[in-house]
CSV table of C-alpha atoms in Angstrom, one decimal:
chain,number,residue,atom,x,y,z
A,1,UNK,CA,19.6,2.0,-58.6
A,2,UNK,CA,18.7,3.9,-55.4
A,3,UNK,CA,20.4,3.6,-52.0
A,4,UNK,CA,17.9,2.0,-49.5
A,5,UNK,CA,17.6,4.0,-46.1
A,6,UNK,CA,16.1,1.1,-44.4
A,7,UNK,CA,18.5,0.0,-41.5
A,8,UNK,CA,19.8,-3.6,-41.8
A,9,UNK,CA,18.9,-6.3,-39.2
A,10,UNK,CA,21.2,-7.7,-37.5
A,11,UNK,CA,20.7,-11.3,-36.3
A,12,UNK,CA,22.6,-12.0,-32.6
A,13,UNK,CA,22.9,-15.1,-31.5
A,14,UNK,CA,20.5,-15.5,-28.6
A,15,UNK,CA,24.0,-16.7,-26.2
A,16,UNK,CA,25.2,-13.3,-26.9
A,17,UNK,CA,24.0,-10.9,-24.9
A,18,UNK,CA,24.8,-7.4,-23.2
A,19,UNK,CA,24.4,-8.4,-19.2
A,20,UNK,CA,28.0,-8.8,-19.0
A,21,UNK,CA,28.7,-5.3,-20.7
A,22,UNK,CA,26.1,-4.3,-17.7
A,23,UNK,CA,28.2,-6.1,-14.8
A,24,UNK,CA,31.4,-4.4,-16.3
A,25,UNK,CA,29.6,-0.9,-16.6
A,26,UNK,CA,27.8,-0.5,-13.4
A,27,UNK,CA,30.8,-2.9,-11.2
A,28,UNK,CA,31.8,0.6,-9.4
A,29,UNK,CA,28.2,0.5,-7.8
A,30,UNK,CA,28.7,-2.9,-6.1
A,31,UNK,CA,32.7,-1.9,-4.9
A,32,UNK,CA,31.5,2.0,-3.7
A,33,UNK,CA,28.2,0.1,-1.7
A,34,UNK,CA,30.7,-2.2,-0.3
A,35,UNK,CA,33.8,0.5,0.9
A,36,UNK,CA,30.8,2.8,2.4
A,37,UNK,CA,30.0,-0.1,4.7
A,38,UNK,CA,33.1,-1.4,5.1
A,39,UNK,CA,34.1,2.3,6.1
A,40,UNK,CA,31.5,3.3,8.3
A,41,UNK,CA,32.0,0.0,10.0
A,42,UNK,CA,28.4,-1.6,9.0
A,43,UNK,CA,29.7,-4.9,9.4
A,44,UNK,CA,31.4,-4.8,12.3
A,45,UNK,CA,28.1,-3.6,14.0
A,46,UNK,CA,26.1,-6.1,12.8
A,47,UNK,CA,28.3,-8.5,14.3
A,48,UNK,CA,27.0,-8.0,17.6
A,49,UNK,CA,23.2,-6.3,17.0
A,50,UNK,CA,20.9,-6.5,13.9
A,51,UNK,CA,19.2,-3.6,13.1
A,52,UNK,CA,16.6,-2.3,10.7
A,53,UNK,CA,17.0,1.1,8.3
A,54,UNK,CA,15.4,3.0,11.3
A,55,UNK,CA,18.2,1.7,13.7
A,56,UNK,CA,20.8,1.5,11.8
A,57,UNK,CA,19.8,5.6,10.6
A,58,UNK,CA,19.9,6.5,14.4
A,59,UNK,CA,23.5,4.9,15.3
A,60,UNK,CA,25.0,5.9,12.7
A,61,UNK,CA,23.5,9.4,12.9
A,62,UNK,CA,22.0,9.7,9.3
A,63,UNK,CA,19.2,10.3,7.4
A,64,UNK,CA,16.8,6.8,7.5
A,65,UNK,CA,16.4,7.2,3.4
A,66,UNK,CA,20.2,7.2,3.0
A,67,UNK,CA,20.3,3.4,5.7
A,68,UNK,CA,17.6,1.5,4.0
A,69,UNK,CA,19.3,1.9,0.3
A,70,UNK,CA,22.6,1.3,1.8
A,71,UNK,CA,21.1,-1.9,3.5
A,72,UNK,CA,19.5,-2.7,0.9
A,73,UNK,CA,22.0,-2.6,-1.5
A,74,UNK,CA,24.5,-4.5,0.7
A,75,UNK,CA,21.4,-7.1,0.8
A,76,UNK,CA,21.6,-7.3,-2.6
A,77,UNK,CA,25.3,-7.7,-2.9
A,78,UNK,CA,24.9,-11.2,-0.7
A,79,UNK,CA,26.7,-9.1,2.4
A,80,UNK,CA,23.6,-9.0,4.5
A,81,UNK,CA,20.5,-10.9,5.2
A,82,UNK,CA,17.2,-8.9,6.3
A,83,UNK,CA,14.7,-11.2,8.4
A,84,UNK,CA,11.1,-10.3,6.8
A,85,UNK,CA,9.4,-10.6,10.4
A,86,UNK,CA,10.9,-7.7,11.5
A,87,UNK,CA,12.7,-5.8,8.9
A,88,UNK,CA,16.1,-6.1,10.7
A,89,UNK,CA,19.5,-7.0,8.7
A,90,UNK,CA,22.3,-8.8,9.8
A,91,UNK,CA,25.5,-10.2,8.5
A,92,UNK,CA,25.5,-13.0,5.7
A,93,UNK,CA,28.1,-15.8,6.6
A,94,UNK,CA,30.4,-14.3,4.2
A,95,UNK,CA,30.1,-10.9,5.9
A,96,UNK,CA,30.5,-12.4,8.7
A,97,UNK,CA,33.9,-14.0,8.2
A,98,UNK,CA,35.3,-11.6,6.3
A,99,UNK,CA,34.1,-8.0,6.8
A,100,UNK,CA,33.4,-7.7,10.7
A,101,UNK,CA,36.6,-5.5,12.2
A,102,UNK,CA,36.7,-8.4,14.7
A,103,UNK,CA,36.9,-11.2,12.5
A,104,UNK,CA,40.2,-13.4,12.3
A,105,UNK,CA,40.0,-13.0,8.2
A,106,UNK,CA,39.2,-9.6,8.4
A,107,UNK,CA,39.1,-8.5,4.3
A,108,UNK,CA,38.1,-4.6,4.7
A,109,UNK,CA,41.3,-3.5,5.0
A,110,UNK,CA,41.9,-4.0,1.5
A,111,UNK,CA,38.6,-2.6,0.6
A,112,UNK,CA,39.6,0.5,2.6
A,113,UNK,CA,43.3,0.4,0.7
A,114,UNK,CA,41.4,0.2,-3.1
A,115,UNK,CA,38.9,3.0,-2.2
A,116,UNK,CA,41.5,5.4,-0.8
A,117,UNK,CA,44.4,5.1,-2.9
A,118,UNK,CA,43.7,2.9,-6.2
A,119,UNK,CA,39.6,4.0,-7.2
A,120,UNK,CA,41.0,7.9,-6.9
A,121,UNK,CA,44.3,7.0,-9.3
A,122,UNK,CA,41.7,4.8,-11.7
A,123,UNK,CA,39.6,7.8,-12.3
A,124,UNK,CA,42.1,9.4,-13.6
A,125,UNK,CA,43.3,6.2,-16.5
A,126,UNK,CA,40.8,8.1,-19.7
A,127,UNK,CA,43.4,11.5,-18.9
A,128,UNK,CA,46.3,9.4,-18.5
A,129,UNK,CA,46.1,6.4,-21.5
A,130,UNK,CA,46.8,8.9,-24.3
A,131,UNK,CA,49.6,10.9,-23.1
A,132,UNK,CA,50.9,7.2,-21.9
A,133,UNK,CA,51.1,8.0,-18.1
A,134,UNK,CA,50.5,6.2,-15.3
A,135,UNK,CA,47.2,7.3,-13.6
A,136,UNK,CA,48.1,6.5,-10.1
A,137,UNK,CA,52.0,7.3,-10.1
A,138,UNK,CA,54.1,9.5,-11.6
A,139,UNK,CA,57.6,8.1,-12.5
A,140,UNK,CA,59.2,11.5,-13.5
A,141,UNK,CA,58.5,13.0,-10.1
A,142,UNK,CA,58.0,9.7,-8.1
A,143,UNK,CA,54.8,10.9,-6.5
A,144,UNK,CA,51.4,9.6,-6.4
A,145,UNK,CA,48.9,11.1,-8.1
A,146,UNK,CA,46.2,10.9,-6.0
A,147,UNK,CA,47.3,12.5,-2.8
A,148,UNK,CA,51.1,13.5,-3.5
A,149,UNK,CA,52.4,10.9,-1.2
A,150,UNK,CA,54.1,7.7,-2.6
A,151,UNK,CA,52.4,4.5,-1.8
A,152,UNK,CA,53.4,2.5,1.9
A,153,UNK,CA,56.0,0.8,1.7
A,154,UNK,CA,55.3,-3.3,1.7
């Protein structure tokens, strides 16, 4: 008898299906869209002025290429609406409410807090899971990794 080469099927059930795999797997896109914004104060300008990728490139002196994807992508994320008249964007509700500096639930803090101190120590987790560190602290030398200072105090 002779070993068949032929691959075998593999039947997957049709509720089974890799779009969650692609949520986990490209999740960092959605969070780094999100902290850029957040950090360059996107929100907080839209709060008071909508603007289109042209605007938005000229106040926040950069390129008009790098506006419209950032925009864009924060359109797509549910954070801002764009008005098809007039290509402008402005703050969804939940933008709004949550991610404008002046807003009384103001949420970007802690965006600001993940991107600087816990995204930097996470990158580090594939270096630090075999030798069985921690990748954001160091318990031996009580510093953090990412920038050699300890994390604020509570």
């Amino acid at each position: 008898m002779s070993a068949s080469n032929s691959p075998t099927k593999v039947e997957i059930p049709p509720e089974i299906t890799p779009i969650p795999l692609m949520q986990l797997a490209t999740a960092f896109w959605a969070f780094t869209t999100l902290a850029t914004a957040v950090d360059m104060a996107l929100f907080t300008h839209l709060a008071t002025s909508a603007m289109n990728a042209q605007e938005t490139a000229q106040w926040f002196n950069i390129e008009e290429r790098p506006a419209e994807m950032l925009l864009t992508g924060c359109a797509g994320l549910g954070l801002l609406e764009r008005d098809n008249r007039d290509g402008r964007y402005r703050n969804s509700p939940w933008a709004e409410t949550f991610l404008s500096r002046n807003a009384r639930y103001y949420f970007g803090g802690f965006v600001t807090m993940l991107n600087q101190r816990l995204y930097p120590g996470w990158d580090k987790l594939p270096g630090a899971v075999r030798p069985n560190q921690a990748p954001t602290w160091t318990p031996d030398t009580q510093q953090a990794r990412v920038d050699g200072r300890p994390p604020a105090s509570a």
